[in-house]
Amino acid sequence: MLLGWFVKMGVNEWFSAQGELNYTVKGTEWVTSGSDNGDAFSYIQDITLTYLEIPLTAMLTIPVHDRVIPYVYAGPAMGFNITANTRIDTTTVNGGLPTFAAYAAPVSNAKGVEFSGTIGGGLGYRVSDLWVTLDLRYSKSFDSVFEDVDAANIPTRDEQFTVADPVTGTAQDLKNEMLTVTISFVGIL
């Protein structure tokens, strides 16, 4: 999910710079299953991270018509982590009887700042004094969004969840990757 505002400053008819302030929700889900001493188990884990993100992009606009303008852009972004949470749903089959459990907690080792790159493009269509745009954007963080922890001080599962190896404290190398399609309505000032 992405919700935001932007300011675009034209350099000339072809080039412009755009700064944004976005609220984004990113995350992942994975399923693990197996067996332990003949008992089957599976769990689904969701990690949800929210950010206040500031992309700065350089934009190339191709003025093919006064009402239709395709564009492409690229640039860096910096995101400030607001929340990091996980939810784990488990199913265990003991002797043929399934047992269900759910667990939710904050993630203790999410980095406070994320640096990423953004590329994208779109098409703007002018209707009177209003631009309607369709935009496709891809962004990916440059580094893992989790940091290593001291294995001796990993919090208990009842307090917080840590996305790291419990023996070494090495964080899982998970990078945020996001594909966004947006439709916007922009008034001309």
Tab-separated table of C-alpha atoms in Angstrom:
chain	number	residue	atom	x	y	z
A	1	MET	CA	0.000	0.000	0.000
A	2	LEU	CA	1.188	3.508	-0.776
A	3	LEU	CA	-0.348	6.845	0.131
A	4	GLY	CA	1.507	10.063	-0.488
A	5	TRP	CA	2.118	13.529	-1.811
A	6	PHE	CA	4.583	14.845	-4.360
A	7	VAL	CA	6.087	18.087	-5.641
A	8	LYS	CA	7.351	18.247	-9.210
A	9	MET	CA	9.682	20.980	-10.463
A	10	GLY	CA	10.223	21.285	-14.209
A	11	VAL	CA	13.704	22.060	-15.507
A	12	ASN	CA	12.497	22.311	-19.106
A	13	GLU	CA	9.921	20.624	-21.356
A	14	TRP	CA	11.741	17.271	-21.136
A	15	PHE	CA	13.264	17.086	-17.661
A	16	SER	CA	11.959	17.544	-14.130
A	17	ALA	CA	12.736	16.567	-10.542
A	18	GLN	CA	10.155	15.116	-8.185
A	19	GLY	CA	10.211	14.825	-4.402
A	20	GLU	CA	7.658	12.721	-2.546
A	21	LEU	CA	6.506	11.968	0.965
A	22	ASN	CA	4.840	8.549	1.123
A	23	TYR	CA	3.373	6.254	3.746
A	24	THR	CA	4.163	2.703	2.585
A	25	VAL	CA	3.357	-0.754	3.901
A	26	LYS	CA	5.770	-3.522	2.917
A	27	GLY	CA	6.275	-7.067	4.061
A	28	THR	CA	6.487	-10.745	3.307
A	29	GLU	CA	4.795	-14.049	4.016
A	30	TRP	CA	6.251	-17.522	3.947
A	31	VAL	CA	5.063	-21.030	4.736
A	32	THR	CA	7.162	-23.714	6.404
A	33	SER	CA	6.084	-27.315	6.921
A	34	GLY	CA	7.648	-30.581	7.973
A	35	SER	CA	7.513	-33.270	10.629
A	36	ASP	CA	9.069	-33.805	14.024
A	37	ASN	CA	8.987	-37.264	15.658
A	38	GLY	CA	6.148	-38.299	13.329
A	39	ASP	CA	4.005	-35.245	14.086
A	40	ALA	CA	3.332	-32.944	11.127
A	41	PHE	CA	3.551	-29.185	11.505
A	42	SER	CA	3.232	-26.087	9.377
A	43	TYR	CA	3.360	-22.408	10.021
A	44	ILE	CA	2.649	-19.257	8.096
A	45	GLN	CA	4.639	-16.188	9.043
A	46	ASP	CA	3.762	-12.629	7.996
A	47	ILE	CA	6.094	-9.684	8.564
A	48	THR	CA	4.648	-6.214	8.033
A	49	LEU	CA	6.827	-3.082	7.947
A	50	THR	CA	5.514	0.471	7.617
A	51	TYR	CA	7.628	3.404	6.483
A	52	LEU	CA	7.534	7.145	5.979
A	53	GLU	CA	9.426	7.214	2.687
A	54	ILE	CA	11.052	10.100	0.783
A	55	PRO	CA	11.843	9.280	-2.877
A	56	LEU	CA	13.740	11.856	-4.977
A	57	THR	CA	13.529	11.116	-8.694
A	58	ALA	CA	14.733	12.590	-11.959
A	59	MET	CA	12.039	12.412	-14.628
A	60	LEU	CA	12.241	12.360	-18.416
A	61	THR	CA	8.982	13.480	-20.024
A	62	ILE	CA	8.353	12.814	-23.709
A	63	PRO	CA	5.976	15.533	-24.993
A	64	VAL	CA	4.242	13.662	-27.821
A	65	HIS	CA	0.974	15.618	-27.569
A	66	ASP	CA	-0.366	18.492	-25.463
A	67	ARG	CA	-2.850	16.117	-23.761
A	68	VAL	CA	-0.848	12.850	-23.581
A	69	ILE	CA	2.596	12.673	-21.980
A	70	PRO	CA	4.553	9.450	-21.326
A	71	TYR	CA	7.365	9.631	-18.764
A	72	VAL	CA	10.089	7.554	-17.096
A	73	TYR	CA	11.958	8.237	-13.861
A	74	ALA	CA	14.598	6.888	-11.488
A	75	GLY	CA	16.183	7.882	-8.212
A	76	PRO	CA	16.996	7.029	-4.610
A	77	ALA	CA	14.602	6.831	-1.674
A	78	MET	CA	15.037	6.887	2.080
A	79	GLY	CA	12.441	5.301	4.354
A	80	PHE	CA	12.028	5.754	8.098
A	81	ASN	CA	10.610	2.640	9.771
A	82	ILE	CA	7.453	3.363	11.769
A	83	THR	CA	6.388	-0.167	12.754
A	84	ALA	CA	7.644	-3.733	12.335
A	85	ASN	CA	5.364	-6.602	13.340
A	86	THR	CA	5.046	-10.313	12.755
A	87	ARG	CA	2.241	-12.834	12.986
A	88	ILE	CA	2.772	-16.580	13.015
A	89	ASP	CA	-0.078	-19.066	12.569
A	90	THR	CA	0.856	-22.654	13.400
A	91	THR	CA	-0.835	-25.975	12.801
A	92	THR	CA	0.441	-29.146	14.465
A	93	VAL	CA	-1.020	-32.608	13.938
A	94	ASN	CA	-0.432	-34.825	16.977
A	95	GLY	CA	-1.794	-38.320	16.541
A	96	GLY	CA	-4.236	-37.205	13.845
A	97	LEU	CA	-5.683	-34.263	15.808
A	98	PRO	CA	-4.782	-30.765	14.510
A	99	THR	CA	-3.859	-28.026	16.958
A	100	PHE	CA	-3.961	-24.374	15.870
A	101	ALA	CA	-2.167	-21.449	17.477
A	102	ALA	CA	-1.454	-17.833	16.598
A	103	TYR	CA	1.285	-15.563	17.826
A	104	ALA	CA	1.883	-11.855	17.131
A	105	ALA	CA	4.672	-9.553	18.321
A	106	PRO	CA	6.800	-6.591	17.293
A	107	VAL	CA	10.003	-7.366	15.393
A	108	SER	CA	12.968	-6.246	17.509
A	109	ASN	CA	15.734	-5.967	14.902
A	110	ALA	CA	14.189	-4.013	12.014
A	111	LYS	CA	16.506	-1.223	10.876
A	112	GLY	CA	15.272	2.308	11.553
A	113	VAL	CA	16.212	3.605	8.089
A	114	GLU	CA	15.936	1.910	4.701
A	115	PHE	CA	17.790	3.088	1.580
A	116	SER	CA	16.348	1.981	-1.741
A	117	GLY	CA	16.262	2.681	-5.449
A	118	THR	CA	13.181	3.462	-7.521
A	119	ILE	CA	12.522	3.201	-11.255
A	120	GLY	CA	9.268	3.606	-13.073
A	121	GLY	CA	7.223	5.159	-15.779
A	122	GLY	CA	3.761	6.091	-16.729
A	123	LEU	CA	1.375	8.009	-18.870
A	124	GLY	CA	-0.283	11.341	-18.109
A	125	TYR	CA	-3.516	12.421	-19.765
A	126	ARG	CA	-4.771	16.005	-19.514
A	127	VAL	CA	-8.484	16.641	-18.991
A	128	SER	CA	-9.077	20.424	-18.814
A	129	ASP	CA	-7.059	21.636	-15.771
A	130	LEU	CA	-6.624	18.123	-14.365
A	131	TRP	CA	-3.978	15.481	-15.163
A	132	VAL	CA	-4.899	11.819	-14.772
A	133	THR	CA	-1.805	9.605	-14.548
A	134	LEU	CA	-1.236	5.866	-14.592
A	135	ASP	CA	2.112	4.973	-13.029
A	136	LEU	CA	4.081	1.727	-12.648
A	137	ARG	CA	6.941	1.767	-10.108
A	138	TYR	CA	9.512	-0.769	-8.942
A	139	SER	CA	11.596	-0.191	-5.823
A	140	LYS	CA	14.102	-2.349	-3.976
A	141	SER	CA	16.105	-1.760	-0.814
A	142	PHE	CA	19.892	-1.773	-1.197
A	143	ASP	CA	20.518	-3.725	2.006
A	144	SER	CA	18.720	-6.065	4.398
A	145	VAL	CA	15.951	-4.401	6.388
A	146	PHE	CA	17.008	-6.309	9.521
A	147	GLU	CA	20.178	-5.872	11.558
A	148	ASP	CA	22.339	-8.456	13.315
A	149	VAL	CA	21.801	-8.913	17.050
A	150	ASP	CA	23.806	-10.232	19.980
A	151	ALA	CA	22.730	-13.891	20.123
A	152	ALA	CA	23.085	-13.928	23.919
A	153	ASN	CA	20.496	-11.147	24.244
A	154	ILE	CA	17.772	-12.225	21.818
A	155	PRO	CA	14.450	-11.455	23.545
A	156	THR	CA	12.096	-14.286	24.431
A	157	ARG	CA	9.296	-14.981	22.002
A	158	ASP	CA	6.733	-13.643	24.471
A	159	GLU	CA	8.354	-10.171	24.403
A	160	GLN	CA	9.422	-9.607	20.816
A	161	PHE	CA	10.290	-11.502	17.684
A	162	THR	CA	13.783	-11.339	16.152
A	163	VAL	CA	14.407	-12.073	12.465
A	164	ALA	CA	17.858	-13.587	13.070
A	165	ASP	CA	19.640	-16.885	13.573
A	166	PRO	CA	19.154	-17.773	17.279
A	167	VAL	CA	22.688	-19.185	17.572
A	168	THR	CA	24.797	-16.591	15.726
A	169	GLY	CA	22.523	-13.537	15.860
A	170	THR	CA	22.996	-12.997	12.111
A	171	ALA	CA	19.948	-11.306	10.616
A	172	GLN	CA	18.136	-12.873	7.708
A	173	ASP	CA	19.093	-11.027	4.515
A	174	LEU	CA	15.628	-9.831	3.526
A	175	LYS	CA	15.302	-6.836	1.220
A	176	ASN	CA	12.096	-4.947	0.580
A	177	GLU	CA	10.979	-5.161	-3.033
A	178	MET	CA	7.809	-3.457	-4.210
A	179	LEU	CA	5.894	-3.143	-7.470
A	180	THR	CA	3.259	-0.415	-7.325
A	181	VAL	CA	0.584	0.650	-9.772
A	182	THR	CA	-0.976	4.029	-9.014
A	183	ILE	CA	-3.636	6.195	-10.553
A	184	SER	CA	-3.468	9.841	-9.590
A	185	PHE	CA	-5.471	12.965	-10.232
A	186	VAL	CA	-3.352	16.115	-10.231
A	187	GLY	CA	-4.593	19.671	-10.389
A	188	ILE	CA	-2.449	22.247	-12.177
A	189	LEU	CA	-1.266	25.177	-10.062
